[in-house]
CSV table of C-alpha atoms in Angstrom, one decimal:
chain,number,residue,atom,x,y,z
F,848,MET,CA,6.5,-17.0,-24.3
F,849,SER,CA,8.3,-14.1,-22.7
F,850,LEU,CA,10.9,-14.3,-19.8
F,851,LEU,CA,11.3,-11.5,-17.3
F,852,TRP,CA,14.9,-11.7,-15.7
F,853,VAL,CA,14.9,-10.1,-12.2
F,854,ALA,CA,18.2,-9.6,-10.4
F,855,GLY,CA,18.2,-11.7,-7.4
F,856,PHE,CA,20.6,-9.7,-5.0
F,857,LEU,CA,18.0,-6.8,-4.5
F,858,LEU,CA,15.3,-9.7,-3.8
F,859,TRP,CA,17.6,-11.2,-1.3
F,860,VAL,CA,18.0,-8.0,0.7
F,861,ARG,CA,14.3,-7.6,0.9
F,862,TRP,CA,13.5,-11.0,1.9
F,863,ALA,CA,16.2,-11.2,4.5
F,864,HIS,CA,14.1,-8.9,6.7
F,865,GLY,CA,10.8,-10.5,6.0
F,866,THR,CA,8.9,-7.5,4.9
F,867,GLU,CA,8.1,-6.7,1.5
F,868,TYR,CA,9.9,-9.0,-0.8
F,869,TRP,CA,10.3,-8.1,-4.4
F,870,ASN,CA,8.4,-5.1,-5.4
F,871,THR,CA,5.9,-5.4,-8.3
F,872,SER,CA,6.5,-1.9,-9.5
F,873,GLU,CA,10.3,-2.4,-9.6
F,874,VAL,CA,9.5,-5.8,-11.7
F,875,ALA,CA,7.5,-3.8,-14.0
F,876,PHE,CA,10.3,-1.2,-14.5
F,877,ALA,CA,12.9,-4.0,-15.1
F,878,ASN,CA,10.6,-5.4,-17.8
F,879,ASN,CA,9.6,-2.2,-19.5
F,880,GLY,CA,12.9,-0.4,-19.4
F,881,GLY,CA,11.3,2.3,-17.6
F,882,GLY,CA,8.3,2.4,-19.8
F,883,GLY,CA,7.8,3.4,-23.5
F,884,SER,CA,8.3,6.8,-25.0
F,885,SER,CA,6.7,9.8,-22.8
F,886,PRO,CA,5.8,7.8,-19.9
F,887,LEU,CA,2.8,9.2,-17.7
F,888,LEU,CA,4.5,10.4,-14.3
F,889,VAL,CA,1.9,11.2,-11.4
F,890,GLY,CA,2.7,13.4,-8.6
F,891,LEU,CA,2.2,12.4,-4.8
F,892,THR,CA,-0.5,14.1,-2.7
F,893,LEU,CA,-0.2,13.7,1.0
F,894,ILE,CA,-3.5,13.5,2.8
F,895,GLN,CA,-3.3,16.5,5.3
F,896,SER,CA,-6.5,15.8,7.0
F,897,ALA,CA,-5.4,12.3,8.0
F,898,ALA,CA,-3.2,13.8,10.8
F,899,ALA,CA,-6.2,14.7,12.8
F,900,LYS,CA,-7.8,11.3,12.4
F,901,HIS,CA,-4.3,9.7,13.5
F,902,ALA,CA,-4.5,7.9,10.2
F,903,VAL,CA,-0.7,7.4,9.4
F,904,CYS,CA,2.1,5.3,8.1
F,905,LEU,CA,3.9,3.0,10.4
F,906,ASP,CA,6.3,5.9,11.3
F,907,GLY,CA,3.5,8.4,12.1
F,908,SER,CA,3.9,10.1,8.8
F,909,LEU,CA,0.8,11.2,6.5
F,910,PRO,CA,-0.5,8.7,3.9
F,911,GLY,CA,-0.6,9.5,0.2
F,912,TYR,CA,-1.9,9.0,-3.3
F,913,HIS,CA,-1.4,9.6,-6.8
F,914,LEU,CA,-4.4,11.0,-8.7
F,915,HIS,CA,-4.6,11.5,-12.6
F,916,ARG,CA,-7.7,13.1,-13.7
F,917,GLY,CA,-10.0,11.6,-16.2
F,918,TYR,CA,-11.6,13.5,-19.1
F,919,GLY,CA,-14.3,13.1,-21.9
F,920,SER,CA,-16.4,10.1,-21.5
F,921,GLY,CA,-14.3,8.9,-18.5
F,922,ALA,CA,-14.6,12.3,-16.6
F,923,ASN,CA,-17.0,10.9,-14.2
F,924,SER,CA,-15.4,7.2,-13.7
F,925,TRP,CA,-13.1,6.3,-11.3
F,926,ILE,CA,-10.4,3.5,-10.6
F,927,VAL,CA,-9.0,3.4,-7.1
F,928,ASN,CA,-5.9,1.1,-6.9
F,929,LEU,CA,-4.4,-0.2,-3.9
F,930,GLU,CA,-0.8,-0.3,-3.8
F,931,GLY,CA,0.8,-3.8,-2.8
F,932,GLY,CA,3.9,-4.7,-1.2
F,933,GLY,CA,3.9,-7.7,1.3
F,934,TRP,CA,3.4,-7.3,5.1
F,935,CYS,CA,5.4,-6.9,8.2
F,936,ASN,CA,4.3,-9.5,11.0
F,937,ASP,CA,6.6,-8.5,14.1
F,938,ILE,CA,8.2,-5.5,15.6
F,939,LYS,CA,11.6,-6.2,14.0
F,940,SER,CA,10.1,-6.4,10.3
F,941,CYS,CA,7.7,-3.4,11.0
F,942,ALA,CA,10.5,-1.3,12.3
F,943,PHE,CA,12.8,-2.0,9.1
F,944,ARG,CA,9.8,-1.3,6.9
F,945,LYS,CA,8.9,2.1,8.3
F,946,THR,CA,12.4,3.0,7.0
F,947,GLY,CA,11.3,2.9,3.3
F,948,HIS,CA,8.5,3.8,1.2
F,949,HIS,CA,6.1,1.1,2.3
F,950,GLY,CA,6.2,2.3,5.9
F,951,SER,CA,6.7,6.0,5.5
F,952,SER,CA,5.7,8.8,3.2
F,953,TYR,CA,9.3,10.7,3.8
F,954,TYR,CA,10.5,7.7,1.4
F,955,MET,CA,8.0,7.7,-1.1
F,956,GLU,CA,8.6,8.6,-4.5
F,957,LYS,CA,7.5,12.2,-5.5
F,958,GLN,CA,6.2,10.7,-9.0
F,959,ILE,CA,5.4,7.3,-10.2
F,960,GLN,CA,4.8,6.0,-13.5
F,961,PHE,CA,1.3,4.8,-14.2
F,962,SER,CA,1.0,1.9,-16.8
F,963,GLY,CA,-1.2,-1.1,-17.4
F,964,ILE,CA,-4.5,-0.5,-16.0
F,965,LEU,CA,-3.5,3.0,-14.9
F,966,SER,CA,-2.1,4.1,-18.4
F,967,ASN,CA,-3.5,7.1,-20.0
F,968,LYS,CA,-3.1,5.6,-23.5
F,969,PRO,CA,-6.1,4.1,-25.4
F,970,GLU,CA,-3.6,1.9,-27.3
F,971,GLU,CA,-2.3,0.5,-23.7
F,972,ASN,CA,-5.6,0.6,-21.7
F,973,PRO,CA,-8.6,0.7,-24.1
F,974,ASP,CA,-11.5,0.7,-21.6
F,975,PHE,CA,-10.1,2.8,-18.8
F,976,TYR,CA,-7.6,5.1,-20.3
F,977,ASN,CA,-9.7,8.3,-19.6
F,978,TRP,CA,-10.9,7.5,-16.3
F,979,ASN,CA,-9.8,9.1,-13.1
F,980,ARG,CA,-7.1,6.9,-11.8
F,981,VAL,CA,-5.8,6.9,-8.4
F,982,LYS,CA,-3.0,4.9,-6.7
F,983,ILE,CA,-3.2,5.0,-3.0
F,984,ARG,CA,0.1,4.5,-1.4
F,985,TYR,CA,0.6,1.3,0.9
F,986,CYS,CA,2.6,2.2,4.2
F,987,ASP,CA,0.8,0.3,7.1
F,988,GLY,CA,2.0,-3.3,6.3
F,989,GLY,CA,-1.4,-4.8,7.1
F,990,SER,CA,-3.3,-4.6,4.0
F,991,PHE,CA,-5.2,-1.4,5.0
F,992,LEU,CA,-6.8,-3.2,8.1
F,993,GLY,CA,-4.7,-2.5,11.1
F,994,GLU,CA,-5.8,-0.7,14.3
F,995,SER,CA,-3.2,-0.7,17.0
F,996,TYR,CA,0.0,1.2,18.3
F,997,ASN,CA,3.1,-0.1,19.8
F,998,GLU,CA,4.3,2.8,21.8
F,999,ALA,CA,7.8,1.1,22.6
F,1000,ALA,CA,8.6,0.7,19.1
F,1001,GLY,CA,6.9,3.8,17.7
F,1002,LEU,CA,4.7,1.9,15.3
F,1003,TYR,CA,1.4,2.9,14.2
F,1004,PHE,CA,-0.7,0.2,12.7
F,1005,ARG,CA,-3.5,2.4,11.2
F,1006,GLY,CA,-4.4,0.9,7.9
F,1007,GLN,CA,-8.1,0.9,8.5
F,1008,ARG,CA,-8.0,4.6,9.3
F,1009,ILE,CA,-5.9,5.3,6.3
F,1010,TRP,CA,-8.5,3.5,4.2
F,1011,LEU,CA,-11.3,5.6,5.6
F,1012,ALA,CA,-9.2,8.9,5.3
F,1013,ALA,CA,-8.2,8.3,1.7
F,1014,MET,CA,-11.9,7.4,0.8
F,1015,GLU,CA,-13.2,10.5,2.5
F,1016,GLU,CA,-10.3,12.6,0.5
F,1017,LEU,CA,-11.4,11.2,-2.8
F,1018,LEU,CA,-15.2,11.5,-2.4
F,1019,SER,CA,-14.4,15.2,-1.7
F,1020,ASN,CA,-12.5,15.3,-4.9
F,1021,GLY,CA,-15.2,14.4,-7.1
F,1022,MET,CA,-15.4,10.8,-6.6
F,1023,ARG,CA,-18.9,11.0,-4.6
F,1024,ASP,CA,-20.6,11.8,-7.9
F,1025,ALA,CA,-19.0,8.9,-9.9
F,1026,SER,CA,-21.2,7.0,-12.4
F,1027,GLN,CA,-19.0,4.0,-12.3
F,1028,ALA,CA,-16.1,3.0,-9.9
F,1029,LEU,CA,-13.6,0.3,-9.8
F,1030,LEU,CA,-11.4,-0.7,-6.8
F,1031,SER,CA,-8.6,-2.6,-7.8
F,1032,GLY,CA,-5.0,-3.6,-6.5
F,1033,CYS,CA,-2.2,-6.4,-6.9
F,1034,SER,CA,-0.5,-8.7,-4.4
F,1035,ALA,CA,-1.2,-7.3,-0.9
F,1036,GLY,CA,-3.2,-4.6,-2.6
F,1037,GLY,CA,-5.3,-7.3,-4.4
F,1038,LEU,CA,-5.8,-8.9,-0.8
F,1039,SER,CA,-6.9,-5.4,0.2
F,1040,THR,CA,-9.3,-5.0,-2.7
F,1041,ILE,CA,-11.3,-8.2,-1.6
F,1042,PHE,CA,-11.3,-7.2,2.1
F,1043,HIS,CA,-12.7,-3.6,1.4
F,1044,CYS,CA,-14.8,-4.5,-1.7
F,1045,ASP,CA,-18.2,-4.3,-0.2
F,1046,ASN,CA,-17.1,-1.3,2.0
F,1047,PHE,CA,-16.2,0.5,-1.3
F,1048,ARG,CA,-19.6,-0.3,-2.6
F,1049,ALA,CA,-21.2,1.4,0.4
F,1050,LEU,CA,-19.7,4.7,-0.3
F,1051,PHE,CA,-21.7,5.2,-3.5
F,1052,SER,CA,-25.5,5.5,-4.4
F,1053,SER,CA,-27.1,2.4,-5.7
F,1054,SER,CA,-27.0,4.3,-9.3
F,1055,THR,CA,-23.2,3.9,-9.5
F,1056,ASN,CA,-22.0,1.0,-11.1
F,1057,VAL,CA,-19.3,-0.3,-8.6
F,1058,LYS,CA,-17.2,-3.5,-9.1
F,1059,CYS,CA,-13.7,-4.8,-7.6
F,1060,PHE,CA,-10.8,-6.4,-9.4
F,1061,ALA,CA,-8.1,-8.2,-7.4
F,1062,ASP,CA,-5.0,-9.1,-9.1
F,1063,ALA,CA,-2.6,-11.7,-7.6
F,1064,GLY,CA,-4.4,-11.4,-4.2
F,1065,LEU,CA,-5.7,-15.1,-4.0
F,1066,PHE,CA,-3.1,-16.1,-1.3
F,1067,LEU,CA,-4.0,-19.8,-0.3
F,1068,ASP,CA,-3.9,-21.4,2.9
F,1069,SER,CA,-1.6,-24.1,1.7
F,1070,VAL,CA,0.8,-26.8,3.1
F,1071,ASP,CA,4.5,-26.1,2.3
F,1072,VAL,CA,7.0,-28.5,1.0
F,1073,ALA,CA,7.7,-29.7,4.7
F,1074,GLY,CA,4.2,-30.2,5.5
F,1075,GLY,CA,4.0,-27.0,7.6
F,1076,HIS,CA,1.7,-24.0,7.2
F,1077,THR,CA,4.2,-21.3,6.8
F,1078,MET,CA,1.6,-18.7,5.4
F,1079,ARG,CA,-0.8,-19.5,8.1
F,1080,SER,CA,1.6,-18.7,10.6
F,1081,PHE,CA,2.9,-15.6,9.0
F,1082,PHE,CA,-0.7,-14.1,8.5
F,1083,GLY,CA,-1.6,-15.0,12.0
F,1084,ASP,CA,1.3,-12.8,13.3
F,1085,VAL,CA,0.0,-10.0,11.1
F,1086,VAL,CA,-3.4,-10.2,12.3
F,1087,SER,CA,-2.4,-10.3,15.8
F,1088,LEU,CA,0.3,-7.8,15.7
F,1089,GLN,CA,-1.7,-5.2,13.9
F,1090,GLY,CA,-5.4,-5.9,15.6
F,1091,ALA,CA,-6.6,-6.4,12.0
F,1092,GLY,CA,-9.2,-9.1,13.2
F,1093,ARG,CA,-11.9,-6.5,14.0
F,1094,TYR,CA,-12.3,-5.0,10.6
F,1095,LEU,CA,-12.0,-8.3,8.5
F,1096,PRO,CA,-15.4,-9.3,6.8
F,1097,ARG,CA,-18.0,-10.3,9.6
F,1098,THR,CA,-19.7,-12.8,7.2
F,1099,CYS,CA,-16.3,-14.8,7.6
F,1100,THR,CA,-15.5,-14.0,11.3
F,1101,ALA,CA,-18.9,-15.0,12.6
F,1102,ARG,CA,-17.9,-18.5,11.5
F,1103,MET,CA,-14.1,-18.7,11.3
F,1104,ASP,CA,-11.1,-17.6,13.1
F,1105,ALA,CA,-9.5,-14.2,12.4
F,1106,THR,CA,-6.4,-15.7,10.7
F,1107,SER,CA,-8.5,-18.0,8.5
F,1108,CYS,CA,-10.4,-14.9,7.4
F,1109,PHE,CA,-7.3,-13.3,6.2
F,1110,PHE,CA,-7.0,-15.8,3.4
F,1111,PRO,CA,-9.4,-14.8,0.7
F,1112,GLN,CA,-10.5,-18.3,-0.1
F,1113,ASN,CA,-12.7,-18.0,3.0
F,1114,VAL,CA,-14.1,-14.7,2.1
F,1115,VAL,CA,-14.8,-14.3,-1.7
F,1116,GLY,CA,-17.8,-16.4,-1.6
F,1117,ASN,CA,-19.7,-14.0,0.5
F,1118,ILE,CA,-18.7,-10.7,-1.1
F,1119,GLN,CA,-22.0,-9.1,-2.5
F,1120,THR,CA,-20.2,-6.7,-4.9
F,1121,PRO,CA,-19.3,-8.1,-8.3
F,1122,LEU,CA,-15.7,-9.1,-8.0
F,1123,PHE,CA,-13.1,-10.2,-10.7
F,1124,LEU,CA,-10.1,-12.4,-9.6
F,1125,LEU,CA,-7.1,-12.3,-11.7
F,1126,ASN,CA,-4.3,-14.9,-10.8
F,1127,THR,CA,-1.4,-17.0,-12.1
F,1128,ALA,CA,-2.0,-20.9,-11.3
F,1129,TYR,CA,1.7,-21.1,-10.4
F,1130,ASP,CA,2.1,-17.5,-8.4
F,1131,VAL,CA,6.0,-17.1,-8.1
F,1132,TRP,CA,5.6,-14.9,-4.9
F,1133,GLN,CA,3.7,-18.1,-3.3
F,1134,LEU,CA,6.1,-20.5,-4.4
F,1135,GLN,CA,9.0,-18.5,-3.0
F,1136,GLN,CA,7.6,-17.6,0.1
F,1137,SER,CA,4.6,-19.8,1.1
F,1138,LEU,CA,5.2,-23.2,-0.7
F,1139,ALA,CA,9.0,-23.5,-0.3
F,1140,PRO,CA,10.4,-20.8,1.8
F,1141,LYS,CA,13.9,-21.4,3.2
F,1142,THR,CA,12.7,-22.4,6.6
F,1143,ALA,CA,10.7,-25.3,4.9
F,1144,ASP,CA,13.6,-26.3,2.5
F,1145,PRO,CA,16.9,-25.6,4.6
F,1146,GLN,CA,18.9,-27.9,2.2
F,1147,GLY,CA,17.9,-25.9,-1.1
F,1148,TYR,CA,16.3,-28.8,-2.7
F,1149,TRP,CA,13.9,-26.2,-4.2
F,1150,LYS,CA,16.1,-23.4,-4.8
F,1151,GLU,CA,16.9,-24.0,-8.8
F,1152,CYS,CA,13.0,-24.7,-9.4
F,1153,LYS,CA,12.0,-21.3,-7.4
F,1154,MET,CA,14.6,-19.4,-9.5
F,1155,ASN,CA,13.4,-20.8,-12.9
F,1156,HIS,CA,10.3,-22.9,-13.5
F,1157,ALA,CA,12.4,-24.8,-16.3
F,1158,ASN,CA,14.5,-26.1,-13.6
F,1159,CYS,CA,11.6,-28.0,-11.7
F,1160,ASN,CA,11.8,-31.9,-11.7
F,1161,SER,CA,8.7,-34.2,-12.0
F,1162,TYR,CA,8.1,-34.3,-8.5
F,1163,GLN,CA,8.4,-30.4,-8.0
F,1164,LEU,CA,6.0,-29.9,-11.0
F,1165,GLN,CA,3.6,-32.5,-9.5
F,1166,PHE,CA,3.4,-30.5,-6.3
F,1167,LEU,CA,2.8,-27.3,-8.1
F,1168,GLN,CA,0.0,-28.9,-10.1
F,1169,GLY,CA,-1.5,-29.8,-6.7
F,1170,PHE,CA,-1.1,-26.0,-5.9
F,1171,ARG,CA,-3.2,-25.1,-8.9
F,1172,ASP,CA,-5.8,-27.7,-8.2
F,1173,GLN,CA,-6.3,-26.2,-4.7
F,1174,MET,CA,-6.5,-22.7,-6.2
F,1175,LEU,CA,-9.2,-24.1,-9.0
F,1176,ASN,CA,-11.1,-25.7,-6.1
F,1177,ALA,CA,-10.9,-22.5,-4.0
F,1178,VAL,CA,-12.7,-20.4,-6.4
F,1179,LYS,CA,-15.2,-23.0,-8.0
F,1180,GLU,CA,-18.3,-21.8,-6.1
F,1181,PHE,CA,-17.1,-18.0,-6.5
F,1182,SER,CA,-16.9,-18.4,-10.3
F,1183,SER,CA,-20.5,-20.0,-10.7
F,1184,SER,CA,-21.9,-16.6,-9.8
F,1185,GLY,CA,-22.5,-14.7,-13.0
F,1186,LYS,CA,-21.8,-11.3,-11.6
F,1187,ASN,CA,-18.0,-12.4,-10.9
F,1188,GLY,CA,-15.1,-12.7,-13.2
F,1189,LEU,CA,-12.3,-15.1,-13.3
F,1190,TYR,CA,-8.8,-15.4,-15.2
F,1191,ILE,CA,-6.4,-17.8,-13.9
F,1192,ASN,CA,-3.5,-18.5,-16.4
F,1193,SER,CA,-0.9,-20.9,-16.2
F,1194,CYS,CA,2.2,-18.6,-15.8
F,1195,PHE,CA,5.0,-18.4,-13.3
F,1196,ALA,CA,4.3,-14.7,-12.3
F,1197,HIS,CA,2.9,-12.4,-9.8
F,1198,CYS,CA,0.8,-9.2,-10.5
F,1199,GLN,CA,-0.2,-8.7,-14.4
F,1200,SER,CA,-2.6,-5.7,-14.4
F,1201,GLU,CA,0.0,-3.1,-13.7
F,1202,ARG,CA,2.7,-4.2,-16.1
F,1203,GLN,CA,2.0,-3.2,-19.7
F,1204,ASP,CA,3.5,-6.3,-21.2
F,1205,THR,CA,0.9,-8.5,-19.4
F,1206,TRP,CA,-2.0,-6.1,-19.2
F,1207,TYR,CA,-2.4,-5.0,-22.9
F,1208,ALA,CA,0.3,-5.5,-25.5
F,1209,SER,CA,0.8,-7.1,-28.8
F,1210,ASN,CA,2.3,-10.1,-27.2
F,1211,SER,CA,0.5,-10.1,-24.1
F,1212,PRO,CA,-0.8,-13.5,-22.3
F,1213,LEU,CA,-3.8,-15.0,-23.7
F,1214,ILE,CA,-6.6,-17.5,-22.6
F,1215,GLY,CA,-8.6,-18.3,-25.6
F,1216,ASN,CA,-7.3,-15.4,-27.5
F,1217,LYS,CA,-8.5,-13.0,-24.9
F,1218,ARG,CA,-5.9,-10.7,-23.1
F,1219,ILE,CA,-6.3,-9.8,-19.6
F,1220,ALA,CA,-7.5,-6.2,-20.2
F,1221,THR,CA,-10.0,-7.2,-22.7
F,1222,ALA,CA,-11.4,-9.8,-20.2
F,1223,VAL,CA,-11.6,-7.3,-17.4
F,1224,GLY,CA,-13.3,-4.9,-19.7
F,1225,ASP,CA,-15.9,-7.4,-21.0
F,1226,TRP,CA,-16.7,-8.3,-17.4
F,1227,PHE,CA,-17.0,-4.7,-16.1
F,1228,PHE,CA,-19.1,-3.3,-18.9
F,1229,ASP,CA,-21.2,-6.7,-18.9
F,1230,ARG,CA,-20.0,-7.4,-22.7
F,1231,SER,CA,-19.8,-11.0,-21.7
F,1232,GLN,CA,-19.3,-13.2,-18.7
F,1233,VAL,CA,-15.8,-14.1,-18.0
F,1234,ASP,CA,-14.7,-17.5,-16.4
F,1235,GLU,CA,-11.4,-18.1,-18.2
F,1236,VAL,CA,-9.3,-21.0,-16.7
F,1237,ASP,CA,-6.0,-21.8,-18.6
F,1238,CYS,CA,-4.9,-25.4,-19.3
F,1239,ALA,CA,-2.2,-26.8,-17.0
F,1240,TYR,CA,1.5,-25.9,-17.4
F,1241,PRO,CA,3.4,-26.1,-19.8
F,1242,CYS,CA,0.7,-25.7,-22.4
F,1243,ASP,CA,0.5,-21.9,-22.5
F,1244,SER,CA,3.1,-20.4,-24.8
F,1245,THR,CA,1.9,-16.8,-24.4
F,1246,CYS,CA,3.1,-16.5,-20.7
F,1247,HIS,CA,5.4,-13.9,-19.5
F,1248,HIS,CA,7.3,-16.1,-16.8
F,1249,ILE,CA,9.3,-14.3,-14.1
F,1250,VAL,CA,12.8,-16.0,-13.9
F,1251,PHE,CA,15.3,-15.0,-11.3
F,1252,ARG,CA,19.1,-15.0,-11.3
F,1253,GLY,CA,21.5,-14.3,-8.8
F,1254,ARG,CA,21.3,-15.3,-5.1
F,1255,VAL,CA,17.9,-15.5,-3.6
């Protein structure tokens, strides 16, 4: 078992504004010490054609992406990765968000490190290392779905337009002729992957092998520790503010309200394209922000448990086992389809495909002696069906748990 310590002060600053919480790329950096020898740094490209389409970030700046070209046997294969980073649900949080890299390309890093599923090293990413690998930056705050504008605040909710502009750009750069393609993302990017999965499939000819892979995107419509619906209220605000309802999958909105359709448990069963779901049964983001947020736990009864799972008492663990049960029930029908893949491990973590230590390393998490990268590769290349569900906590000694320290 490995523990990833994350400084709490930075997290508290982000949470105070209710926008993006802790950033998964920063978590990965803390764990990897900035990467191993000669990390792959990939430069930022702004989508110049997006301006004419008004496909812009929250502040009106151009969206962007990072592309590292494939070669050899992977020269005609593509991974398109949608960046995660929370959401903004009101004018105040979106106005704050546009002052950082999740709301404006003016603040985006000019280079970012590619690791995990985006690594170019066969010893780190055996099945996809030589593919064309793209990360599309996330700067709309609505999981690439919004279509609205707030003139008074100068906020552009153009997530759907950014998605379309990015796809058009990549298709013109060679992706149109791909022999195989994988749409992926973690956290809010994982949720985006679920929403856009069938749209991604529609971009290619029928001869292209197209699949989707969502990491840590299984946000549940759960009851919080006070008996409320914190996440439902939050998602409802996101959908309403950003006008996201019109671009949610119609297979869901034809029978449910738009807020319900922002929860993937109500969407995944009707996705036609093969989809792989990777999630931790004890998702620490959902523990922090959905199950036991400060608004539902004003006395701080859950504080120590949220910071370190080892501090959870028997009642809290029983509550979390109930969350795990809800997750497994939510994907029961989904996993029964042979075209889909599932990997749910019993770790206190969030996002495991873009961190090298959890994706593919000598001590990576395992279910039945199978690493996450191996499971995804087996599923994508039809080497075997993958329906891996871990035993309940605390039986798995291979987990890389996230443990917080400091103030949250």
